Amino acid sequence: MTSSRYSATLIGAGSVGLVLAASLAKAGWDVSIVGARMPLDKISLQDNGVSSEYSVKTFDVNQSFTQPRVLIIAVKSQQVETISHWLPAFDSKSTTVLVAQNGVDQQQTFRNYFSNSPIIPAVIYFNAQRDKPGSVNLRRIGHEDVCLPQQDVTRLLASAFSTGGLRVLLTEDIQTYLWLKLLANISVNPLTALTGQPTGIMHRLDIADSARALMFEALPVARAEGAKITRQDVEAIMKWISTIPPESRSSMLQDKQAMAPLEYQALTGAVVRAGARQSIPTPLNKLILSLLAGSEAELLRD
């Protein structure tokens, strides 16, 4: 592939977005960023002790621009409303929207903003922390970095991400993989945020038992929603969690420490809402949801 053929635009220059954009830039794509708080002309990526820099451009959607082949949306669910006014400018059959966002409702959420563009959810496995604007530290977890649904455009993206140093899994059953990641997220994110501790807290037996209980409760909900998940998958998730560097901070903990709104409605809230749709009780996850809501209210009040 050549850089003159493919271009990508990123909305959401946080840790996940910067890693994805850097990967495409490394693969030779032309990468631009919309909405960065300060203009960026490069992304600095630290990966396993190796530092690299990749050139990018920053632009304003009010200016004239060429539609990108791929629009990457890497904002959290609670931030969608703040970027919604930019989205109509990218609604085109020639632009694929890649949503790198936690949860299972990405396509339904963004169909409200895109009537022409194909919408593709991405499951993100890597842990990344942005230490300053345009600079991100990548920590790899498990055997894959990104999971995408098997489609023509995602094969193009998978090739580019692979060339750019990311490990990509393509699947015919993205619903199952979205729910598998959601199960991990309804345990690690809330428990680290509520305890105020990095991911190493998950090694405590009592915290690990709580994580299992939350996931086992969500298991019949996931199955009712079409995911092919078993109890063995929960144990596999627990094993995956144990490989996360203990000093890593979950995204929800990072938001809490930054005094920012929390992503609980797209995670625990998604389980509770799906449980209600399927008439499956989710009392433990409802409890966590109320604790997170209360924690956020206190956080933002201060």
Coordinates of C-alpha atoms in Angstrom, one line a residue:
M1 CA 0.0 0.0 0.0
T2 CA 1.1 3.6 -0.5
S3 CA 0.6 6.7 1.6
S4 CA -1.0 8.5 -1.4
R5 CA -3.9 6.0 -1.5
Y6 CA -5.1 5.8 2.1
S7 CA -5.8 8.4 4.7
A8 CA -7.3 8.3 8.2
T9 CA -8.7 11.0 10.5
L10 CA -8.8 10.6 14.3
I11 CA -11.3 12.1 16.6
G12 CA -10.1 11.6 20.2
A13 CA -6.4 12.1 20.6
G14 CA -6.3 10.2 23.9
S15 CA -4.3 7.1 24.7
V16 CA -6.2 4.6 22.5
G17 CA -6.6 7.0 19.6
L18 CA -2.9 7.9 19.6
V19 CA -1.8 4.3 19.4
L20 CA -4.1 3.5 16.5
A21 CA -3.2 6.7 14.6
A22 CA 0.5 6.0 15.2
S23 CA 0.1 2.5 13.8
L24 CA -1.5 3.7 10.6
A25 CA 1.1 6.4 10.2
K26 CA 3.8 3.8 10.6
A27 CA 2.1 1.8 7.9
G28 CA 2.3 4.8 5.5
W29 CA -1.1 6.2 5.8
D30 CA -1.7 10.0 5.9
V31 CA -3.1 10.7 9.4
S32 CA -4.9 13.8 10.5
I33 CA -6.4 14.7 13.9
V34 CA -9.6 16.7 14.6
G35 CA -10.3 18.4 17.9
A36 CA -7.0 18.0 19.6
R37 CA -6.8 20.6 22.5
M38 CA -3.5 21.8 21.0
P39 CA -2.4 21.3 17.4
L40 CA -0.2 18.2 17.0
D41 CA 2.3 17.6 14.2
K42 CA 3.6 14.3 15.5
I43 CA 2.7 11.4 17.8
S44 CA 5.4 10.0 20.1
L45 CA 4.9 6.3 20.9
Q46 CA 6.8 4.3 23.5
D47 CA 6.5 0.6 22.9
N48 CA 8.4 -1.8 25.1
G49 CA 11.1 0.7 25.8
V50 CA 11.4 1.8 22.1
S51 CA 10.5 5.4 21.3
S52 CA 9.2 6.4 17.8
E53 CA 7.7 9.5 16.3
Y54 CA 5.2 9.7 13.5
S55 CA 4.1 12.8 11.6
V56 CA 0.4 13.8 11.7
K57 CA -1.6 16.9 10.8
T58 CA -4.3 18.7 12.7
F59 CA -7.2 20.4 11.0
D60 CA -10.6 22.0 11.6
V61 CA -13.7 20.5 10.1
N62 CA -14.9 24.0 9.2
Q63 CA -12.0 24.1 6.7
S64 CA -12.2 22.4 3.3
F65 CA -10.8 18.8 3.5
T66 CA -10.8 15.6 1.6
Q67 CA -12.9 12.7 3.0
P68 CA -10.6 10.2 4.7
R69 CA -10.9 6.5 3.9
V70 CA -11.3 5.8 7.6
L71 CA -12.6 8.0 10.4
I72 CA -11.4 6.7 13.8
I73 CA -13.6 7.7 16.7
A74 CA -11.7 7.0 20.0
V75 CA -13.6 9.1 22.5
K76 CA -15.4 7.4 25.5
S77 CA -19.1 7.0 25.4
Q78 CA -19.7 9.9 27.8
Q79 CA -17.8 12.2 25.4
V80 CA -19.8 11.5 22.3
E81 CA -22.2 14.4 22.7
T82 CA -19.2 16.8 22.9
I83 CA -17.9 15.7 19.5
S84 CA -21.2 15.1 17.8
H85 CA -21.2 18.5 15.9
W86 CA -18.1 17.3 13.9
L87 CA -19.6 14.0 12.7
P88 CA -22.0 15.1 9.9
A89 CA -19.0 16.5 7.9
F90 CA -17.6 12.9 7.6
D91 CA -20.9 11.1 6.8
S92 CA -20.0 9.6 3.4
K93 CA -20.2 6.2 1.7
S94 CA -16.5 6.5 0.9
T95 CA -15.6 6.9 4.6
T96 CA -15.7 4.0 7.0
V97 CA -16.2 4.9 10.7
L98 CA -14.1 2.8 13.1
V99 CA -15.3 3.1 16.6
A100 CA -12.7 2.3 19.2
Q101 CA -14.9 2.5 22.2
N102 CA -15.8 0.2 25.1
G103 CA -19.2 -1.4 25.3
V104 CA -21.5 -3.3 23.0
D105 CA -23.7 -0.6 21.5
Q106 CA -21.3 1.3 19.2
Q107 CA -23.2 0.7 16.0
Q108 CA -26.6 1.7 17.5
T109 CA -25.1 4.8 19.1
F110 CA -23.3 6.1 16.0
R111 CA -26.1 5.2 13.5
N112 CA -27.7 8.3 15.0
Y113 CA -25.0 10.4 13.4
F114 CA -24.1 8.5 10.3
S115 CA -26.7 7.5 7.7
N116 CA -24.2 6.8 4.8
S117 CA -20.9 5.7 6.4
P118 CA -20.3 2.0 7.3
I119 CA -19.8 1.7 11.1
I120 CA -17.3 -0.8 12.4
P121 CA -16.7 -1.6 16.1
A122 CA -13.1 -2.3 17.3
V123 CA -12.3 -4.3 20.4
I124 CA -9.2 -2.9 22.0
Y125 CA -7.0 -5.1 24.2
F126 CA -3.8 -3.0 24.8
N127 CA -3.3 -0.8 27.7
A128 CA -2.1 2.7 26.9
Q129 CA -1.4 5.8 29.0
R130 CA -1.0 9.3 27.6
D131 CA 1.7 11.2 29.6
K132 CA 1.2 14.5 27.7
P133 CA -0.6 15.7 24.5
G134 CA 0.6 13.6 21.5
S135 CA 2.7 11.2 23.6
V136 CA 1.6 7.7 24.6
N137 CA 3.0 4.7 26.3
L138 CA 1.8 1.4 24.9
R139 CA 1.6 -1.8 27.1
R140 CA 0.6 -5.0 25.4
I141 CA -1.7 -7.5 27.1
G142 CA -2.3 -11.1 25.9
H143 CA -1.9 -12.2 22.3
E144 CA -3.9 -9.6 20.3
D145 CA -4.0 -5.8 20.4
V146 CA -7.1 -5.2 18.3
C147 CA -10.1 -7.3 17.2
L148 CA -12.2 -6.4 14.1
P149 CA -15.1 -7.9 12.3
Q150 CA -14.3 -9.8 9.1
Q151 CA -15.1 -7.5 6.3
D152 CA -13.4 -6.1 3.1
V153 CA -12.5 -2.8 4.7
T154 CA -11.4 -4.4 8.0
R155 CA -9.0 -6.6 6.0
L156 CA -7.5 -3.4 4.7
L157 CA -7.3 -2.0 8.2
A158 CA -5.9 -5.3 9.6
S159 CA -3.1 -5.2 7.1
A160 CA -2.3 -1.6 7.9
F161 CA -2.4 -2.1 11.7
S162 CA -0.2 -5.2 11.3
T163 CA 2.3 -3.3 9.2
G164 CA 2.1 -0.6 11.9
G165 CA 3.1 -3.0 14.6
L166 CA -0.3 -4.0 16.1
R167 CA -1.5 -7.6 16.5
V168 CA -4.9 -7.9 14.9
L169 CA -7.6 -10.6 15.1
L170 CA -10.4 -10.7 12.5
T171 CA -13.6 -12.5 13.5
E172 CA -16.9 -13.5 11.9
D173 CA -18.5 -13.2 15.4
I174 CA -17.8 -9.7 16.7
Q175 CA -20.7 -9.8 19.0
T176 CA -19.1 -12.5 21.1
Y177 CA -15.8 -10.6 21.3
L178 CA -17.5 -7.4 22.2
W179 CA -19.2 -9.1 25.1
L180 CA -16.0 -10.9 26.2
K181 CA -14.3 -7.5 26.4
L182 CA -17.3 -6.1 28.2
L183 CA -17.1 -8.8 30.8
A184 CA -13.5 -7.9 31.5
N185 CA -14.5 -4.2 31.6
I186 CA -17.3 -4.7 34.1
S187 CA -14.8 -6.2 36.5
V188 CA -11.5 -4.4 36.1
N189 CA -12.8 -0.9 35.5
P190 CA -15.3 -0.6 38.4
L191 CA -13.2 -2.5 40.9
T192 CA -10.1 -0.4 40.3
A193 CA -12.0 2.8 40.2
L194 CA -14.0 2.1 43.4
T195 CA -10.9 1.0 45.3
G196 CA -8.7 3.7 43.8
Q197 CA -6.0 1.1 43.1
P198 CA -4.1 0.1 39.9
T199 CA -4.8 -3.2 38.2
G200 CA -2.6 -5.1 40.7
I201 CA -5.6 -5.0 43.1
M202 CA -7.2 -7.7 41.0
H203 CA -4.7 -10.2 42.4
R204 CA -6.3 -10.0 45.8
L205 CA -8.5 -13.1 46.3
D206 CA -11.5 -11.2 47.6
I207 CA -11.3 -8.7 44.7
A208 CA -10.8 -11.6 42.2
D209 CA -13.9 -13.3 43.7
S210 CA -15.9 -10.1 43.2
A211 CA -14.8 -9.9 39.6
R212 CA -15.9 -13.5 38.9
A213 CA -19.3 -12.9 40.5
L214 CA -19.9 -9.8 38.4
M215 CA -19.0 -11.7 35.2
F216 CA -20.9 -14.8 36.1
E217 CA -24.0 -12.7 36.7
A218 CA -23.6 -11.1 33.3
L219 CA -23.0 -14.4 31.5
P220 CA -26.7 -15.3 30.8
V221 CA -27.3 -11.8 29.7
A222 CA -24.5 -12.0 27.1
R223 CA -25.9 -15.3 25.9
A224 CA -29.4 -13.9 25.5
E225 CA -27.9 -11.0 23.5
G226 CA -26.3 -13.5 21.1
A227 CA -22.8 -13.9 22.4
K228 CA -21.3 -17.4 22.5
I229 CA -19.7 -17.3 25.9
T230 CA -19.2 -20.0 28.6
R231 CA -18.0 -20.1 32.2
Q232 CA -14.7 -21.2 30.9
D233 CA -14.4 -17.9 29.1
V234 CA -14.8 -16.1 32.4
E235 CA -11.8 -18.1 33.8
A236 CA -9.9 -17.2 30.6
I237 CA -10.7 -13.5 31.2
M238 CA -9.4 -13.8 34.8
K239 CA -6.2 -15.3 33.5
W240 CA -5.9 -12.5 30.9
I241 CA -6.5 -9.9 33.7
S242 CA -3.6 -11.5 35.7
T243 CA -1.2 -10.7 32.8
I244 CA -2.0 -6.9 33.0
P245 CA 1.1 -5.1 34.5
P246 CA 0.1 -4.5 38.1
E247 CA 1.0 -0.8 38.0
S248 CA -1.3 -0.2 35.0
R249 CA -4.3 2.0 35.7
S250 CA -7.6 1.1 34.1
S251 CA -9.2 3.8 31.9
M252 CA -11.9 4.3 34.6
L253 CA -9.3 4.8 37.3
Q254 CA -7.5 7.3 35.1
D255 CA -10.7 9.2 34.6
K256 CA -11.4 9.2 38.3
Q257 CA -7.9 10.5 39.1
A258 CA -8.3 13.2 36.4
M259 CA -11.7 14.2 38.1
A260 CA -13.4 13.4 34.8
P261 CA -16.8 11.7 34.1
L262 CA -16.7 7.9 34.3
E263 CA -17.6 5.4 31.6
Y264 CA -19.9 3.2 33.7
Q265 CA -23.1 3.6 31.6
A266 CA -21.4 2.0 28.6
L267 CA -20.0 -0.9 30.7
T268 CA -21.9 -1.9 33.8
G269 CA -24.9 0.1 32.5
A270 CA -24.9 -2.0 29.3
V271 CA -25.2 -5.2 31.3
V272 CA -28.0 -3.9 33.5
R273 CA -30.0 -2.5 30.5
A274 CA -29.5 -5.7 28.5
G275 CA -30.6 -7.7 31.6
A276 CA -33.8 -5.7 31.8
R277 CA -34.5 -6.3 28.1
Q278 CA -34.0 -10.0 28.6
S279 CA -35.8 -10.2 31.9
I280 CA -32.6 -11.4 33.6
P281 CA -31.9 -10.1 37.1
T282 CA -28.5 -8.4 37.6
P283 CA -28.4 -7.3 41.3
L284 CA -24.6 -7.3 41.7
N285 CA -24.1 -5.2 38.6
K286 CA -27.0 -2.9 39.6
L287 CA -25.2 -2.4 43.0
I288 CA -21.9 -1.5 41.2
L289 CA -23.8 0.8 38.9
S290 CA -25.2 2.8 41.8
L291 CA -21.8 2.9 43.6
L292 CA -20.2 4.3 40.4
A293 CA -22.9 6.8 39.9
G294 CA -22.6 8.0 43.5
S295 CA -18.8 8.1 43.2
E296 CA -19.0 10.2 40.0
A297 CA -21.5 12.6 41.6
E298 CA -19.2 13.2 44.5
L299 CA -16.2 13.5 42.2
L300 CA -17.7 16.1 39.9
R301 CA -19.2 18.0 42.9
D302 CA -15.8 18.5 44.3

